[in-house]
PDB file of C-alpha atoms in Angstrom:
ATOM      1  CA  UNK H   1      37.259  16.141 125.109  1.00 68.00           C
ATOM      2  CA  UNK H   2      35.801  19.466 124.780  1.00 82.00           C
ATOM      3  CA  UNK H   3      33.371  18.427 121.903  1.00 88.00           C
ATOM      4  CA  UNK H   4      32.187  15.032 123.770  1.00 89.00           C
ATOM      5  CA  UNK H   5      31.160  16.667 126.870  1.00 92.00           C
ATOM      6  CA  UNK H   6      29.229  19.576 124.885  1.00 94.00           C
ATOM      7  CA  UNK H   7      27.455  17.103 123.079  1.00 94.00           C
ATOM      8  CA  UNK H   8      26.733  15.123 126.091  1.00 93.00           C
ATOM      9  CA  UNK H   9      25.297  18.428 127.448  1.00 95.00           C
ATOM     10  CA  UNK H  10      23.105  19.406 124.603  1.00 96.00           C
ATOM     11  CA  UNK H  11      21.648  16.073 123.990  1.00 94.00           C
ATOM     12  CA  UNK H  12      20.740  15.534 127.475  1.00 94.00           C
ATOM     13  CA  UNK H  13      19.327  19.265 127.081  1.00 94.00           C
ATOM     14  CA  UNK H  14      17.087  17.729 123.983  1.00 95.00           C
ATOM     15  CA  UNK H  15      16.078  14.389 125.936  1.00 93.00           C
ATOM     16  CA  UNK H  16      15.058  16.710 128.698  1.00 94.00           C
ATOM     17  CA  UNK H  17      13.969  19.783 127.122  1.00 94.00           C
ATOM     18  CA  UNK H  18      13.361  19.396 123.418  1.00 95.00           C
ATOM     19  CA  UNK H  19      12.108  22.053 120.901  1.00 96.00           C
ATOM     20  CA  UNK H  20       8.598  21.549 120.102  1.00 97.00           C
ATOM     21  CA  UNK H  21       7.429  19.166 117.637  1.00 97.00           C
ATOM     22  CA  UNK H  22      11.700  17.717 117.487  1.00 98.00           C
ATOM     23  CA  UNK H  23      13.007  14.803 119.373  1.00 97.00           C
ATOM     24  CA  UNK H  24      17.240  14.064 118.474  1.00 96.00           C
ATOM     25  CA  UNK H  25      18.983  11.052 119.720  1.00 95.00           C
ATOM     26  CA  UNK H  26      22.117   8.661 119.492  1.00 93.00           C
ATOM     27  CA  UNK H  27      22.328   6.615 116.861  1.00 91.00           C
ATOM     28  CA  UNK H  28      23.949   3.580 118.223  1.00 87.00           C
ATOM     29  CA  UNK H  29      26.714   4.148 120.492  1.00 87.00           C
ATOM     30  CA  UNK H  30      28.690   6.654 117.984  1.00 84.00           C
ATOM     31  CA  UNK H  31      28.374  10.189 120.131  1.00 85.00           C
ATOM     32  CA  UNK H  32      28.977  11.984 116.291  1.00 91.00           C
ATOM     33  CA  UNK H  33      26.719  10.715 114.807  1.00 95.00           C
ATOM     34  CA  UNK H  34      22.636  11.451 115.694  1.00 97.00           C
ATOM     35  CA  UNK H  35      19.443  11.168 113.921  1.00 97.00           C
ATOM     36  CA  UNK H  36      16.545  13.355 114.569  1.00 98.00           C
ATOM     37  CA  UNK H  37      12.486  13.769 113.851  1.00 98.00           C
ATOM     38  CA  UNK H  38      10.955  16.568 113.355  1.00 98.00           C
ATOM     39  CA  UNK H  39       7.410  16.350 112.698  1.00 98.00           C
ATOM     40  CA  UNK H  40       5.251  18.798 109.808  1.00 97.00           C
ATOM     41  CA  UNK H  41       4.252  22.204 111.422  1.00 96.00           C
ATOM     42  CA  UNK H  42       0.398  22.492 111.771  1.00 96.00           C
ATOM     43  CA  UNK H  43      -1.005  24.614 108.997  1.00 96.00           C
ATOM     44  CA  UNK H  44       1.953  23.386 106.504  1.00 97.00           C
ATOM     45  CA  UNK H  45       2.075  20.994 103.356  1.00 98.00           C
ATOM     46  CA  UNK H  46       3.946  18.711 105.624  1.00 98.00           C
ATOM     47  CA  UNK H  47       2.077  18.734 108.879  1.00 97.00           C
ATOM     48  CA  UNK H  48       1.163  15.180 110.843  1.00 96.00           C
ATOM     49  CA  UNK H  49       4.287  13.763 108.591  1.00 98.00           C
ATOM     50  CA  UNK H  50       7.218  12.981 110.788  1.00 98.00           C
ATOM     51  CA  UNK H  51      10.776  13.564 108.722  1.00 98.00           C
ATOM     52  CA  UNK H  52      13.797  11.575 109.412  1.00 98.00           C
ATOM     53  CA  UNK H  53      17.200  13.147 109.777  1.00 98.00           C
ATOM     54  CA  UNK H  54      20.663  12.294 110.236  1.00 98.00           C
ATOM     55  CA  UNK H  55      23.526  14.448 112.053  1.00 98.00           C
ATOM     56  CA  UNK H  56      26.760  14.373 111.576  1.00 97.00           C
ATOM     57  CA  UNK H  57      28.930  15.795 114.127  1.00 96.00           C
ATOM     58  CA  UNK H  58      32.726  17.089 112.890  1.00 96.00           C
ATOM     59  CA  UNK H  59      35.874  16.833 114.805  1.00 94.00           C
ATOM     60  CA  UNK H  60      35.793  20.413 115.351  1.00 94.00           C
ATOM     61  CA  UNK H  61      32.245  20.724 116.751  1.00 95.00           C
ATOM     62  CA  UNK H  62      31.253  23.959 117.843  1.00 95.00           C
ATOM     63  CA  UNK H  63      33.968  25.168 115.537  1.00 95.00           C
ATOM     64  CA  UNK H  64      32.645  23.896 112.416  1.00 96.00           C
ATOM     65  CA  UNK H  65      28.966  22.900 112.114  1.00 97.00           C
ATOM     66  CA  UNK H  66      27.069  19.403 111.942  1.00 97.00           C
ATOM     67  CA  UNK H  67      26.071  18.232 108.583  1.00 98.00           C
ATOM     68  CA  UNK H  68      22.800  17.535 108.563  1.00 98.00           C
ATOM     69  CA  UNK H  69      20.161  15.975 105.770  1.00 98.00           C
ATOM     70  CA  UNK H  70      16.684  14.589 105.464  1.00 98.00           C
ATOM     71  CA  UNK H  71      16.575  10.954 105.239  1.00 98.00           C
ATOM     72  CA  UNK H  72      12.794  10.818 104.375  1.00 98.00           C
ATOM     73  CA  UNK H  73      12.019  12.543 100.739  1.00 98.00           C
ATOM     74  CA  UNK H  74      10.797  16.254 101.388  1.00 98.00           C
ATOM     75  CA  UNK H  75       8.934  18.428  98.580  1.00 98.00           C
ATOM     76  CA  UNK H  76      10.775  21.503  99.204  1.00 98.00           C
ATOM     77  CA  UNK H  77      13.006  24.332  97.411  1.00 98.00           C
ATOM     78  CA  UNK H  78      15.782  24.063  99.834  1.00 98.00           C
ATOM     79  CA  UNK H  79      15.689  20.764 100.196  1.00 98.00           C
ATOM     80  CA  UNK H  80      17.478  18.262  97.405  1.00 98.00           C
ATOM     81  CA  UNK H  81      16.455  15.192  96.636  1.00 97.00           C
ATOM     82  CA  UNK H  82      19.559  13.854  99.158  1.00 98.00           C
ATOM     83  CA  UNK H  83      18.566  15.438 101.658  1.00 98.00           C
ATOM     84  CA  UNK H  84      20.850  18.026 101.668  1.00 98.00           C
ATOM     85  CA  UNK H  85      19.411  21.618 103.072  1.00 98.00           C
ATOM     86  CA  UNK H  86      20.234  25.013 102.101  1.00 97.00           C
ATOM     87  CA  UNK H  87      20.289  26.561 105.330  1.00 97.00           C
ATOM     88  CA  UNK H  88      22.580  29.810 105.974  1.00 96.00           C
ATOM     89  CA  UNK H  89      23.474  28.263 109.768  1.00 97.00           C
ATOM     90  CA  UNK H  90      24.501  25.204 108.095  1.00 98.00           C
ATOM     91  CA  UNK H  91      27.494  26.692 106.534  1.00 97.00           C
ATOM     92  CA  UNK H  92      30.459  28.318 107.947  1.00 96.00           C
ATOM     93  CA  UNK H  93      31.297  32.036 107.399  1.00 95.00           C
ATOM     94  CA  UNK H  94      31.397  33.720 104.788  1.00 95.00           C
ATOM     95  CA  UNK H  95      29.085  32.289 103.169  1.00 92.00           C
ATOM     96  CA  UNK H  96      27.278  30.707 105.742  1.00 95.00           C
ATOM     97  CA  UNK H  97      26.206  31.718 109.176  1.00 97.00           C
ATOM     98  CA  UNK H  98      27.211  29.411 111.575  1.00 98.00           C
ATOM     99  CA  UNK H  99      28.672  30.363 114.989  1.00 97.00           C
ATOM    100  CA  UNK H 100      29.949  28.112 117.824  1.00 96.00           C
ATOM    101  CA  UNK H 101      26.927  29.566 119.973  1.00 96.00           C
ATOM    102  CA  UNK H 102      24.879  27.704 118.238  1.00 97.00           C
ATOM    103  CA  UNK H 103      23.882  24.494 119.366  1.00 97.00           C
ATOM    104  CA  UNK H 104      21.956  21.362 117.541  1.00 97.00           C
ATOM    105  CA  UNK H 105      19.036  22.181 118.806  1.00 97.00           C
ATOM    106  CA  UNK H 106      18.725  25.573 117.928  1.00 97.00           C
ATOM    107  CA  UNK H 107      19.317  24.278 114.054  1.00 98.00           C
ATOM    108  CA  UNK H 108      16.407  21.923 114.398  1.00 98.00           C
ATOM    109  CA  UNK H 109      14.339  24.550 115.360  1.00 97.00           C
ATOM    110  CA  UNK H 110      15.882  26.461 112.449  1.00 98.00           C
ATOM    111  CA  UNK H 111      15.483  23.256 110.362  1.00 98.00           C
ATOM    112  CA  UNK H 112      11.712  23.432 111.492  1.00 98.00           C
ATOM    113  CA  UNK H 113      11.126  27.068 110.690  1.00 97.00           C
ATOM    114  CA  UNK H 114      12.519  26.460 106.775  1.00 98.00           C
ATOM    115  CA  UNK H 115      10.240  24.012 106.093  1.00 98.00           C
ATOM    116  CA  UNK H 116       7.016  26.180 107.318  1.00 97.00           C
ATOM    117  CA  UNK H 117       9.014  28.774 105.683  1.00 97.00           C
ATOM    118  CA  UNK H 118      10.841  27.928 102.683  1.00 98.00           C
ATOM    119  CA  UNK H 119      13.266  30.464 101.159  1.00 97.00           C
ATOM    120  CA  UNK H 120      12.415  30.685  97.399  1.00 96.00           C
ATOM    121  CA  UNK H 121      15.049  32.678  96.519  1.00 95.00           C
ATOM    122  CA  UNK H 122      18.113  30.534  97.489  1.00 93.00           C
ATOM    123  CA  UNK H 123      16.731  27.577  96.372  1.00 96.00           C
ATOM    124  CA  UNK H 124      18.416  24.172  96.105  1.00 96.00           C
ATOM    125  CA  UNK H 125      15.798  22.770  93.910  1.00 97.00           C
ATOM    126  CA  UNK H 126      14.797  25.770  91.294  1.00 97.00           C
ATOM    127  CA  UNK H 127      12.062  23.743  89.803  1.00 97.00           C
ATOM    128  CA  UNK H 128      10.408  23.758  93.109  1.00 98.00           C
ATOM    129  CA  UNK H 129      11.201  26.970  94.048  1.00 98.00           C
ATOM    130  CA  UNK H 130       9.669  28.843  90.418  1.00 98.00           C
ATOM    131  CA  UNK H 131       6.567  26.060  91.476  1.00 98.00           C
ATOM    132  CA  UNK H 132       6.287  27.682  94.830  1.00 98.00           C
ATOM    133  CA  UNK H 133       6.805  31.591  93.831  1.00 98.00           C
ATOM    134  CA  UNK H 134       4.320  31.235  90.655  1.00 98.00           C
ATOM    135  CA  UNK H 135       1.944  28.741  91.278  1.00 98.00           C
ATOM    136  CA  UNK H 136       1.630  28.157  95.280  1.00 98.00           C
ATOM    137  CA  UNK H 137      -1.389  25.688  94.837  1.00 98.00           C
ATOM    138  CA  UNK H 138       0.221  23.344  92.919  1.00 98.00           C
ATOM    139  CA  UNK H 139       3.316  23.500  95.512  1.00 98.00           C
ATOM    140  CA  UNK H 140       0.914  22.942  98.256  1.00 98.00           C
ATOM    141  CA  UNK H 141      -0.614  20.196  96.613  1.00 98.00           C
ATOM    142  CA  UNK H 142       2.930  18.170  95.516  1.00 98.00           C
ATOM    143  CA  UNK H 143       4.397  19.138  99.203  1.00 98.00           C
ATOM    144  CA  UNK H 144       1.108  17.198 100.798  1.00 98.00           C
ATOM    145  CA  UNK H 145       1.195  14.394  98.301  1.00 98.00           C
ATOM    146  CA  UNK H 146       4.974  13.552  99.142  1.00 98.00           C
ATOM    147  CA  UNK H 147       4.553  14.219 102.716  1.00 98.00           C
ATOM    148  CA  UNK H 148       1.086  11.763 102.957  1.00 98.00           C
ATOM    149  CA  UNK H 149       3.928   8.734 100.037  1.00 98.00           C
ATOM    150  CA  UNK H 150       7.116   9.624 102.442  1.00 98.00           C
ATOM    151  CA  UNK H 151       6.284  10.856 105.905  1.00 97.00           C
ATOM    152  CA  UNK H 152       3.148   9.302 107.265  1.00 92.00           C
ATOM    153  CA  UNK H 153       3.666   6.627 109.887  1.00 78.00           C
TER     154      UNK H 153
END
């Protein structure tokens, strides 16, 4: 009971009041499960692209994080080519650093800021992360190319 009306709460908080450049809503009538856009940060590889995600809430939610991936493709070193993100909120302690605090919107935002600021040095994707520590241009220019193929309405 606890977990619906939180979510309730927070997605009428992101209808009403959503992070800049993210919307999140309801897919279908499933409360646990949510898909998201969040659209390319100006002066990025992946701005005017708008990137697909999908949330998946857990029976524990706020005890245990959402599980979250990109459904649009993403050129980016913490970012597989599933979808999956290597994000430290995104995981539970110890490894991780998610707290019940948090909310879904605050990992969007957090979601947001990794992509303007990927984190070469836990990288999901190594190839892409050696690409975007030794040769940014070339990064830059892949990251634009996929996001102009994948993300463009």
């Amino acid at each position: 009971m606890q977990r619906a009306s939180r979510l309730k709460r927070e997605l009428s908080l992101l209808t009403t009041e959503p992070p800049p450049g993210v919307t999140c809503w309801q897919n279908g009538n499933q409360l646990d499960e949510l898909r998201a856009q969040i659209l390319g940060g100006a002066d990025t590889p992946y701005e005017k692209g708008i990137f697909n995600l999908e949330i998946v809430v857990p029976e524990r939610y706020p005890f245990e994080p959402p599980k979250i991936r990109f459904l649009t493709p993403i050129y980016h070193p913490n970012i597989d080519s599933a979808g999956r993100i290597c994000l430290d909120v995104l995981k539970l302690p110890p490894k991780g650093a998610w707290r019940p605090s948090l909310n879904i919107s605050t990992l969007l935002t957090s979601i947001q800021l990794l992509m303007a600021e990927p984190n070469p040095d836990d990288p999901l994707m190594a190839d892409i992360s050696s690409e975007y520590k030794y040769n940014r241009q070339l990064f830059l220019l892949n990251a634009r190319e996929w996001t102009e193929k994948h993300a463009r309405q």
